[in-house]
Coordinates of C-alpha atoms and ligand atoms in Angstrom, one line a residue:
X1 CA 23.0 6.7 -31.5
X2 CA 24.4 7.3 -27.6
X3 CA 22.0 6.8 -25.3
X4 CA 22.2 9.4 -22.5
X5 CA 21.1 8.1 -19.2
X6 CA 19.6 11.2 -17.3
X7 CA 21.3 10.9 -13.7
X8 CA 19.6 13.2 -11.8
X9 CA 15.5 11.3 -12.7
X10 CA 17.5 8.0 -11.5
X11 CA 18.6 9.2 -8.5
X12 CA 15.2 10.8 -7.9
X13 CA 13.4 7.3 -8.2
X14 CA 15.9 5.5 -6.4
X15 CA 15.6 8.1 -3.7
X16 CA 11.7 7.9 -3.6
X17 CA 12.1 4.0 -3.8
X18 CA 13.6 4.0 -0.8
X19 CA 11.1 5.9 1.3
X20 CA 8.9 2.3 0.6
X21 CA 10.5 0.8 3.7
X22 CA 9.4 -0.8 7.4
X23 CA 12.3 1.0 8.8
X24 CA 13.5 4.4 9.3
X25 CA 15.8 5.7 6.5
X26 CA 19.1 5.0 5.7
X27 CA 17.8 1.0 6.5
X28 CA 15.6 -0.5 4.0
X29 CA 13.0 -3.3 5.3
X30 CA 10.5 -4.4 2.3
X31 CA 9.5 -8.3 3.0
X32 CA 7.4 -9.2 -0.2
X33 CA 3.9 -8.8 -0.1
X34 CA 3.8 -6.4 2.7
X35 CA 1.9 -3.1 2.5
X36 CA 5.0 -1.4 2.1
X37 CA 6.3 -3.5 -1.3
X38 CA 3.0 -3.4 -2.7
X39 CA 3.1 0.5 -2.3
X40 CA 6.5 0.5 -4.0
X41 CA 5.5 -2.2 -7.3
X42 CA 2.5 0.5 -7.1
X43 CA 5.1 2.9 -7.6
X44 CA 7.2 1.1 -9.9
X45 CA 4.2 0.5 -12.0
X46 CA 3.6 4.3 -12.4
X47 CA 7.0 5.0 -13.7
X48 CA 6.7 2.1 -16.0
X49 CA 3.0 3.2 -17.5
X50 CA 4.3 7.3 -17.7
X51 CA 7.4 5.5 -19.6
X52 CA 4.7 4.2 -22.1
X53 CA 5.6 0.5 -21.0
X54 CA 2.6 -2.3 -21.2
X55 CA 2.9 -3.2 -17.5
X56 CA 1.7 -7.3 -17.0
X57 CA 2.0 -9.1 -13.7
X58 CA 1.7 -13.0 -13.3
X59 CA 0.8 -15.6 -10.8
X60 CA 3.5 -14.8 -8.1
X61 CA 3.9 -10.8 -8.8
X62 CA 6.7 -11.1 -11.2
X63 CA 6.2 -7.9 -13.3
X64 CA 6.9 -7.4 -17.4
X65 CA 6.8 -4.0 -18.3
X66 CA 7.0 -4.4 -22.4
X67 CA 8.5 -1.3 -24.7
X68 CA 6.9 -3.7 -27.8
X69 CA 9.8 -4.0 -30.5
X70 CA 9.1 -3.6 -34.5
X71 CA 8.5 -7.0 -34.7
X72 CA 6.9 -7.6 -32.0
X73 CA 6.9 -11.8 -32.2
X74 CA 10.3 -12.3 -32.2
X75 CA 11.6 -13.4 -28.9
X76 CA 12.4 -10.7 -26.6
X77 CA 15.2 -9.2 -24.8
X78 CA 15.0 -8.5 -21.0
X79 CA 16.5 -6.9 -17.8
X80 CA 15.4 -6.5 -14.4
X81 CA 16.0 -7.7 -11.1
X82 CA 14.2 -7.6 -7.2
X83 CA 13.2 -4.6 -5.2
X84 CA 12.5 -6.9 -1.9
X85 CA 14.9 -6.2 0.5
X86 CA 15.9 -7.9 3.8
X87 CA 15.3 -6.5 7.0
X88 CA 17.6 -3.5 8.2
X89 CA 19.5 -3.8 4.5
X90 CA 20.4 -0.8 2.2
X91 CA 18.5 0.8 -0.6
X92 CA 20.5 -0.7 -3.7
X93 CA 20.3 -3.8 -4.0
X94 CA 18.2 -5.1 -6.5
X95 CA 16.8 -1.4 -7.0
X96 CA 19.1 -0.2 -9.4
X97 CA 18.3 -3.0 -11.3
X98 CA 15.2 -2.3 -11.9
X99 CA 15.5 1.6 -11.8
X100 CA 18.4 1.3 -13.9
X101 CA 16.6 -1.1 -16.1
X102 CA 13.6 1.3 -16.7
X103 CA 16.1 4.4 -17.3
X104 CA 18.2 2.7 -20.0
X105 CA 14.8 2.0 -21.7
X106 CA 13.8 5.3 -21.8
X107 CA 17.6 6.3 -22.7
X108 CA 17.2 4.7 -25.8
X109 CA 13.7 5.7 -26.3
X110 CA 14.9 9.5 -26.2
X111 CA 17.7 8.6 -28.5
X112 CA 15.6 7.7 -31.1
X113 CA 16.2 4.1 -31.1
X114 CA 13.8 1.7 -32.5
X115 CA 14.2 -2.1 -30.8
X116 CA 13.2 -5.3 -33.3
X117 CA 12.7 -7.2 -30.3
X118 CA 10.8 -6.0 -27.5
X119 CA 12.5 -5.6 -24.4
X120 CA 11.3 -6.3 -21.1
X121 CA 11.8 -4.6 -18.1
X122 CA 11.5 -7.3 -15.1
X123 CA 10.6 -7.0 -11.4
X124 CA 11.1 -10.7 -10.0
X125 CA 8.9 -11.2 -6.4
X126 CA 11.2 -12.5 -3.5
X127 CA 14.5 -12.8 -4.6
X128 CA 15.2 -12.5 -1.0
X129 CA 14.4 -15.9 1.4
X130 CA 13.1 -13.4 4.3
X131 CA 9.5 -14.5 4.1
X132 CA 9.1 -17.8 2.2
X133 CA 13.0 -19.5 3.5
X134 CA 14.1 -19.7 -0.3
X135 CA 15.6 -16.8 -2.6
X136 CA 14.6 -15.9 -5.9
X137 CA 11.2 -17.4 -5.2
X138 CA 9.7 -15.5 -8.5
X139 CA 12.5 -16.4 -10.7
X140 CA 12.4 -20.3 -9.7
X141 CA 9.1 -20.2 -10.7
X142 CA 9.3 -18.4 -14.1
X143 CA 12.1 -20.5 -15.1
X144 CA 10.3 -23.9 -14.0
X145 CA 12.6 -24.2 -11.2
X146 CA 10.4 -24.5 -8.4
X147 CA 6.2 -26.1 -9.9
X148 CA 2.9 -24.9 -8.6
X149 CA 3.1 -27.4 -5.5
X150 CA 5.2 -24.4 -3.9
X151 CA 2.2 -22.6 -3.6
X152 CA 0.7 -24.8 -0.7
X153 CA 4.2 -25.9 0.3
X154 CA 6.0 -22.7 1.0
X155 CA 4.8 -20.7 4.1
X156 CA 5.9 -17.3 5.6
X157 CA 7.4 -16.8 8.7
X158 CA 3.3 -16.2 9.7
X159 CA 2.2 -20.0 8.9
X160 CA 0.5 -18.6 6.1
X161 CA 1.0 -20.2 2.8
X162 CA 2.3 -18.8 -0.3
X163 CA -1.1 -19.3 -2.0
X164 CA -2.3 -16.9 0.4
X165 CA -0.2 -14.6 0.8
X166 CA 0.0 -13.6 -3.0
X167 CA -3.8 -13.9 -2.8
X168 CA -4.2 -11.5 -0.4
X169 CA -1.6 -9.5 -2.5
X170 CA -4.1 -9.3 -5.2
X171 CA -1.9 -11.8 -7.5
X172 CA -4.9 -14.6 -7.8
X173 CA -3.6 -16.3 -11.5
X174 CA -2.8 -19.8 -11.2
X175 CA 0.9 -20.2 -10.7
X176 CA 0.8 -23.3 -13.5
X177 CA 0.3 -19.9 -15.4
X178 CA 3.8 -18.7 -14.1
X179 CA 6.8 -20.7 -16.3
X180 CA 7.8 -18.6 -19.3
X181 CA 7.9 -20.3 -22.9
X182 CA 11.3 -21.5 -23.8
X183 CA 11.2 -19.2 -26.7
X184 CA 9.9 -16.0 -24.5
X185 CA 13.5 -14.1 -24.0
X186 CA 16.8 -14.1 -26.4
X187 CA 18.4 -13.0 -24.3
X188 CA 18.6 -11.5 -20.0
X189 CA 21.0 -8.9 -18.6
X190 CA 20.9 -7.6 -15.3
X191 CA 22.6 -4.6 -13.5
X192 CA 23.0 -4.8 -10.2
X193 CA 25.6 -3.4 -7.5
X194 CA 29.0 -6.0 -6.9
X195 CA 28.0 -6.5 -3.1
X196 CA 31.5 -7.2 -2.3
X197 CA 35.3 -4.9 -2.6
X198 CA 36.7 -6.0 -5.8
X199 CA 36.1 -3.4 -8.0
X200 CA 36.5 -0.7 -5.8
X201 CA 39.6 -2.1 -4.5
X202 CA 41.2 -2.3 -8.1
X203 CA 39.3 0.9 -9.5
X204 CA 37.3 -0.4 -12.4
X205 CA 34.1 0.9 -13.3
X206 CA 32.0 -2.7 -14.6
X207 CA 32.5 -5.6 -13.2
X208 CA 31.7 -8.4 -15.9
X209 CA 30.2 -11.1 -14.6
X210 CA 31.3 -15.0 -15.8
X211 CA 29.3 -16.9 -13.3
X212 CA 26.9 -16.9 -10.3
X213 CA 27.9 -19.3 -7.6
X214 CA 26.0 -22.2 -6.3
X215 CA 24.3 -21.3 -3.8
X216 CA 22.4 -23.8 -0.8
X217 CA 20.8 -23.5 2.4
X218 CA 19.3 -25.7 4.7
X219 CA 17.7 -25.8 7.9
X220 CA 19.2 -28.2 10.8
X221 CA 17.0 -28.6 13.6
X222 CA 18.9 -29.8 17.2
X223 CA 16.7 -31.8 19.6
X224 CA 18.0 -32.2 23.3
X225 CA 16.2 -32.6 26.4
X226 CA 15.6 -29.3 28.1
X227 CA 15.4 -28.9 31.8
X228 CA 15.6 -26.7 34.8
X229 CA 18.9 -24.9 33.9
X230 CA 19.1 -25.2 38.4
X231 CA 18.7 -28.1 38.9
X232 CA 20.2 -31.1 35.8
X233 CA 23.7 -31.4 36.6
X234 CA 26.1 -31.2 33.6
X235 CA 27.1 -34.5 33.5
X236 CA 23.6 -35.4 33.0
X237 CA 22.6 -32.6 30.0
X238 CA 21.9 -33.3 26.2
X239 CA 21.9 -29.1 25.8
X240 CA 20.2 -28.4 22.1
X241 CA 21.8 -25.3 21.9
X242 CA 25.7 -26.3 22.9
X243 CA 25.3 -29.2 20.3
X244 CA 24.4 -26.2 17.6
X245 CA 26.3 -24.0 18.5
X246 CA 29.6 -26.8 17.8
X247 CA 27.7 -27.6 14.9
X248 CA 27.8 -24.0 13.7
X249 CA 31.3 -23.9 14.1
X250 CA 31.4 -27.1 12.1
X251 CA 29.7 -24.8 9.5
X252 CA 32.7 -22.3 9.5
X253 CA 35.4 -24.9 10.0
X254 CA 33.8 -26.9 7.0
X255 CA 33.8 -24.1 4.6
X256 CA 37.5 -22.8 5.2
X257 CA 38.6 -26.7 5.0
X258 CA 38.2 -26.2 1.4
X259 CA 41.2 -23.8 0.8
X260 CA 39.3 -22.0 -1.5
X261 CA 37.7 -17.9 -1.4
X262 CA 35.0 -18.9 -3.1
X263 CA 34.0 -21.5 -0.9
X264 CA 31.6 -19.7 1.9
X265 CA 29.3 -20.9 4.8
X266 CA 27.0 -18.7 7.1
X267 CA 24.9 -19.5 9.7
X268 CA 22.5 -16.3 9.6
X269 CA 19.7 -17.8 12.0
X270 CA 19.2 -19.4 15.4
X271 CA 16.3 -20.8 16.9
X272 CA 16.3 -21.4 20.7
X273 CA 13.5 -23.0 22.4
X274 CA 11.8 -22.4 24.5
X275 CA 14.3 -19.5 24.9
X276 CA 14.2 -18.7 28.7
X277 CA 17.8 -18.1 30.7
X278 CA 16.8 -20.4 33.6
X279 CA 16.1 -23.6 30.9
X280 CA 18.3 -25.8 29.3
X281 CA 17.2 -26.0 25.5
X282 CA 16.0 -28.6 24.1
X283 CA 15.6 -27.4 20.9
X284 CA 17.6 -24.7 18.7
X285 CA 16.9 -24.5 14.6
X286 CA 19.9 -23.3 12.6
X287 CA 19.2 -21.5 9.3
X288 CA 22.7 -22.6 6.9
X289 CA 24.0 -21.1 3.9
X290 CA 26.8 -22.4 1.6
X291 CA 28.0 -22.0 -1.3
X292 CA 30.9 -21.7 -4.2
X293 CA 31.2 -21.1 -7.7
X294 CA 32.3 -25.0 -8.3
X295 CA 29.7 -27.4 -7.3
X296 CA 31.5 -30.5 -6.4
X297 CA 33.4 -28.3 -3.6
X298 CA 29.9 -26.9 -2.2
X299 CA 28.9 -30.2 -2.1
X300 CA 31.9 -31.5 -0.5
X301 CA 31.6 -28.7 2.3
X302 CA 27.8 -30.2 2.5
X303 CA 28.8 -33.4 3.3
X304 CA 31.6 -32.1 5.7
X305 CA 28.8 -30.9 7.9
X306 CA 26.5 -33.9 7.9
X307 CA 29.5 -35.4 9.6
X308 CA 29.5 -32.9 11.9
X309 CA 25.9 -33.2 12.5
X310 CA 26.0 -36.9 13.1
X311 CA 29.4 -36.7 15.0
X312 CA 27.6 -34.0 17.4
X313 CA 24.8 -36.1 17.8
X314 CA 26.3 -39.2 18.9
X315 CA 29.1 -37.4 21.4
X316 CA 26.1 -35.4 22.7
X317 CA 23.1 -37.4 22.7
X318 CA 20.6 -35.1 21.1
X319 CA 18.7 -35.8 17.9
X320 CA 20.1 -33.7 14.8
X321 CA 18.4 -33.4 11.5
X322 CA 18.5 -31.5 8.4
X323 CA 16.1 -30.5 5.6
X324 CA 17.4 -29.0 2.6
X325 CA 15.7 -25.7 1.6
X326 CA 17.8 -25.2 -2.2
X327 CA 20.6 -26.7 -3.2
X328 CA 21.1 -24.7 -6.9
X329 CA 23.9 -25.7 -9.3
X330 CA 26.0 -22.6 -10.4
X331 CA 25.2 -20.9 -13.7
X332 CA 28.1 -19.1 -16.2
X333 CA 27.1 -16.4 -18.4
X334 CA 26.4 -16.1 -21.9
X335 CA 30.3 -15.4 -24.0
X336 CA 28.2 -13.3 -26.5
X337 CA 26.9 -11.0 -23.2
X338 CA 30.0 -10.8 -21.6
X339 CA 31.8 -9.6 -25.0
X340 CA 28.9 -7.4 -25.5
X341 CA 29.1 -5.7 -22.2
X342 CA 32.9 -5.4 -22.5
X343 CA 32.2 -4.0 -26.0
X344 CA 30.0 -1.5 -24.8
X345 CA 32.2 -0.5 -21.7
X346 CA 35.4 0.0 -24.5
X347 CA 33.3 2.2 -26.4
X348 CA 32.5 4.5 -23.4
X349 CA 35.7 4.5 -22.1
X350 CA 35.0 2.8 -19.0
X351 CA 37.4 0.3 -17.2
X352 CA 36.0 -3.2 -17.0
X353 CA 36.9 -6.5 -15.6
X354 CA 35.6 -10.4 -15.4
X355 CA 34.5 -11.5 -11.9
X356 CA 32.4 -14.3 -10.6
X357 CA 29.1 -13.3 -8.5
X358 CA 29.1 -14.6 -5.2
X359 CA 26.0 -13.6 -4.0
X360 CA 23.4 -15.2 -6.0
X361 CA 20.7 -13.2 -8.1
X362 CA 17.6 -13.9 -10.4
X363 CA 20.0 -14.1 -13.2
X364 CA 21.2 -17.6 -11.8
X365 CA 17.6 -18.4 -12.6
X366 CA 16.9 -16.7 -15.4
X367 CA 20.1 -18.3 -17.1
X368 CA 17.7 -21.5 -17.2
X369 CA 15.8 -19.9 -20.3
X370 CA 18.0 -17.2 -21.7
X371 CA 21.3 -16.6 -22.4
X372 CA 22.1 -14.2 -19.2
X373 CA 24.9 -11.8 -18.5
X374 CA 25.1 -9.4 -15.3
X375 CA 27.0 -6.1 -15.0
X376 CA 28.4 -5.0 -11.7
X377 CA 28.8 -1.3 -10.7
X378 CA 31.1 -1.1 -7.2
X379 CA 29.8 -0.7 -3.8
X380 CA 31.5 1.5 -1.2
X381 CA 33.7 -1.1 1.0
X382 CA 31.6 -3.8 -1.1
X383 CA 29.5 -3.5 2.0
X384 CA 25.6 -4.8 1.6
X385 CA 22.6 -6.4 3.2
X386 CA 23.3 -3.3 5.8
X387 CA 21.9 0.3 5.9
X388 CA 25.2 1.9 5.0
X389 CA 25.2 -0.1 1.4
X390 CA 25.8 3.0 -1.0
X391 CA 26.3 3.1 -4.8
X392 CA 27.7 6.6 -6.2
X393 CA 25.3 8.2 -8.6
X394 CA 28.5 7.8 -11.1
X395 CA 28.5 4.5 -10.9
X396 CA 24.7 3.5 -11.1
X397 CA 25.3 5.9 -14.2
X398 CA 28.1 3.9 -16.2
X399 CA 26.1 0.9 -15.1
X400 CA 23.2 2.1 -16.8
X401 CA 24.9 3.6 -19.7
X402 CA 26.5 -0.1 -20.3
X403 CA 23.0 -1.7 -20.0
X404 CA 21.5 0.9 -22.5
X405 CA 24.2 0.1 -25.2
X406 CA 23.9 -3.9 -24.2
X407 CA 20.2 -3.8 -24.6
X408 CA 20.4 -1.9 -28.1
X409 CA 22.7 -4.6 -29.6
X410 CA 20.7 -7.1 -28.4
X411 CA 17.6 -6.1 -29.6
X412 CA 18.7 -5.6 -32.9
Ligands
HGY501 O1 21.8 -13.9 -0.7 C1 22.1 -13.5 -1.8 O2 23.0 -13.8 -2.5 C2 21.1 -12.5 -2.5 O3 21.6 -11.2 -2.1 N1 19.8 -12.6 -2.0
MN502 MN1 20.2 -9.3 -1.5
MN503 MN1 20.1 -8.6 -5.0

């Protein structure tokens, strides 16, 4: 049995996906929950139902779409991933995940093969932080990562709480309702795009995925005394935003102290209050994000800034907190999956090689109650998170392809 992905339908759904967006084309903006991502699960959903798929949606909006296997209690195999996308990003990531998913379903179904196990197609809600401050906010739950009290505890960027926002969503179920059983899935792959250069620098077609990094993020909030910016004299400033700004650059100088590439640290957002050019700040919020594949070094590169921070704040006189927002142990993947999707790339002749994921992804999550694999296709320039991400029809293709065969060995 091969199971021929059809390129062209693919390409077609990944094009219309991408028209479900809060921004002209070539950017993609779909926050969860907005009008626009419940108009593209409403779309995902159709293809899902005209690919004969039982389509069930839980608590948060996490989606199952079932092709029911020949014995129908043994625990299932699944694949997915997110079809939220930051704002001004690129059409994808996390979309040919899902689109790929659903088209190396029906590969198989046209092929003429017959799962045991069911397998799941997966749409996870918020893997992206953008509206709720913490990523893979479907997958935490599903895996028992993150309980219930999230519901009232997480807000959106609008004050309005989680609980709210999926209720207005339509998604009313209780979110105890959410955690999978431990026996639910045998097994999780996921395809999604590399989001970095390696595999189009060396010229392989699958990137193999070994392990996810660790990722953390944390918000670090500066208080200073603000003032006319006329009339306090330097000497006599505590500036909110100069004391963040060093800390930033603590961020930066903390990460590369490590020696390591797969040590990183970002600082994506910045707060200034109350914002005006003639007032000194006294306040200014930092949004942080660090990670590495080897947890004691994240952690080290942590505790690197909280020096910073208290350093700062005692040179500076100004008040420096932080409040952690995740801080996720790394995950490696499943040998069987990994040989499995190196098997299946052998047998199509396509070049393959082992990488770690730097960016983290529902898989990291999922790997909490299945054995998880990931295959990577390459990304022009490994460029992401931007409107000029791009993924050849080719290589969503292979990467679909590979998934098909994966699926149908694991499902056996
Ligand atoms: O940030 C990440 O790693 C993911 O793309 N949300
Ligand atoms: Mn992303
Ligand atoms: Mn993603």
């Amino acid at each position: 049995m091969t199971a021929r992905v059809d390129p062209q339908r693919l390409a077609r759904e990944l094009d219309t996906l991408a028209t479900f967006s809060d921004e002209p084309a070539p950017a993609v903006t779909r926050i969860v929950f907005t009008d626009t991502d419940l108009r593209a699960r409403a779309y995902l959903k159709s293809l899902c139902r005209d690919a004969a798929l039982s389509v069930r949606e839980d608590g948060v909006g996490n989606l199952y779409a079932r092709w029911t296997g020949t014995d129908p209690h043994a625990p299932a195999v699944a694949t997915g991933s997110h079809i939220d996308a930051i704002p001004h990003a690129g059409r994808f990531d996390g979309t040919v995940g899902v689109l790929g998913g659903l088209e190396a379903i029906r590969a198989l179904r046209e092929a003429g093969f017959r799962a045991r196990r069911s397998i799941d197609l997966m749409l996870f809600t918020s893997e992206e932080p953008t509206r709720f401050g913490i990523g893979c906010l479907g997958s935490r739950l599903l895996s028992g990562s993150l309980d219930e009290s999230a519901g009232e505890r997480l807000t959106g960027g609008d004050g309005r709480s989680l609980n709210d926002a999926r209720a207005d969503a339509g998604f009313g179920d209780s979110l105890a309702l959410v955690p999978l059983a431990s026996d639910a899935y045998c097994a999780f792959v996921e395809l999604h795009i590399e989001q970095g250069p390696l595999l189009e620098r060396a010229g392989v077609d699958i990137g193999v995925v070994t392990a996810i990094a660790a990722p953390s993020s944390q918000r670090i909030i500066v208080e200073g005394e603000g003032g006319h910016a006329g009339a306090v004299l330097m000497r006599d400033r505590h500036d909110a935003f100069l004391a963040a700004a060093e800390i930033a650059l603590g961020v930066e100088s903390a990460a590369r102290a490590s020696g390591s590439d797969d040590t990183v640290g970002t600082v994506g957002v910045c707060e200034v209050f109350p914002g005006a050019v003639n007032s000194v700040p006294s306040r200014t919020t930092l949004a942080v994000d660090i990670r590495d594949v080897d947890l004691a070094r994240r952690d080290a590169v942590l505790e690197r800034v909280s020096a910073a921070c208290r350093e700062t704040a005692s040179r500076r006189g100004v008040n420096v907190r932080a409040e952690t927002i995740n801080a996720d142990p790394p995950t490696r993947c499943e040998p069987a999956i990994i040989e499995a999707i190196e098997q299946a790339c052998d047998a199509r002749g396509f070049t393959h090689q082992r990488m770690i994921s730097r960016a983290y992804h529902d898989s990291l999550f999922m790997s909490r109650v299945a054995p998880t694999g990931m295959i990577f296709i390459p990304c022009r320039g490994g460029l992401s998170h931007r409107p000029d991400e791009y993924a050849s029809p080719e290589a969503i293709t292979r990467g679909a392809s590979v998934l098909a065969d994966v699926l149908a060995r694991l499902s056996t």
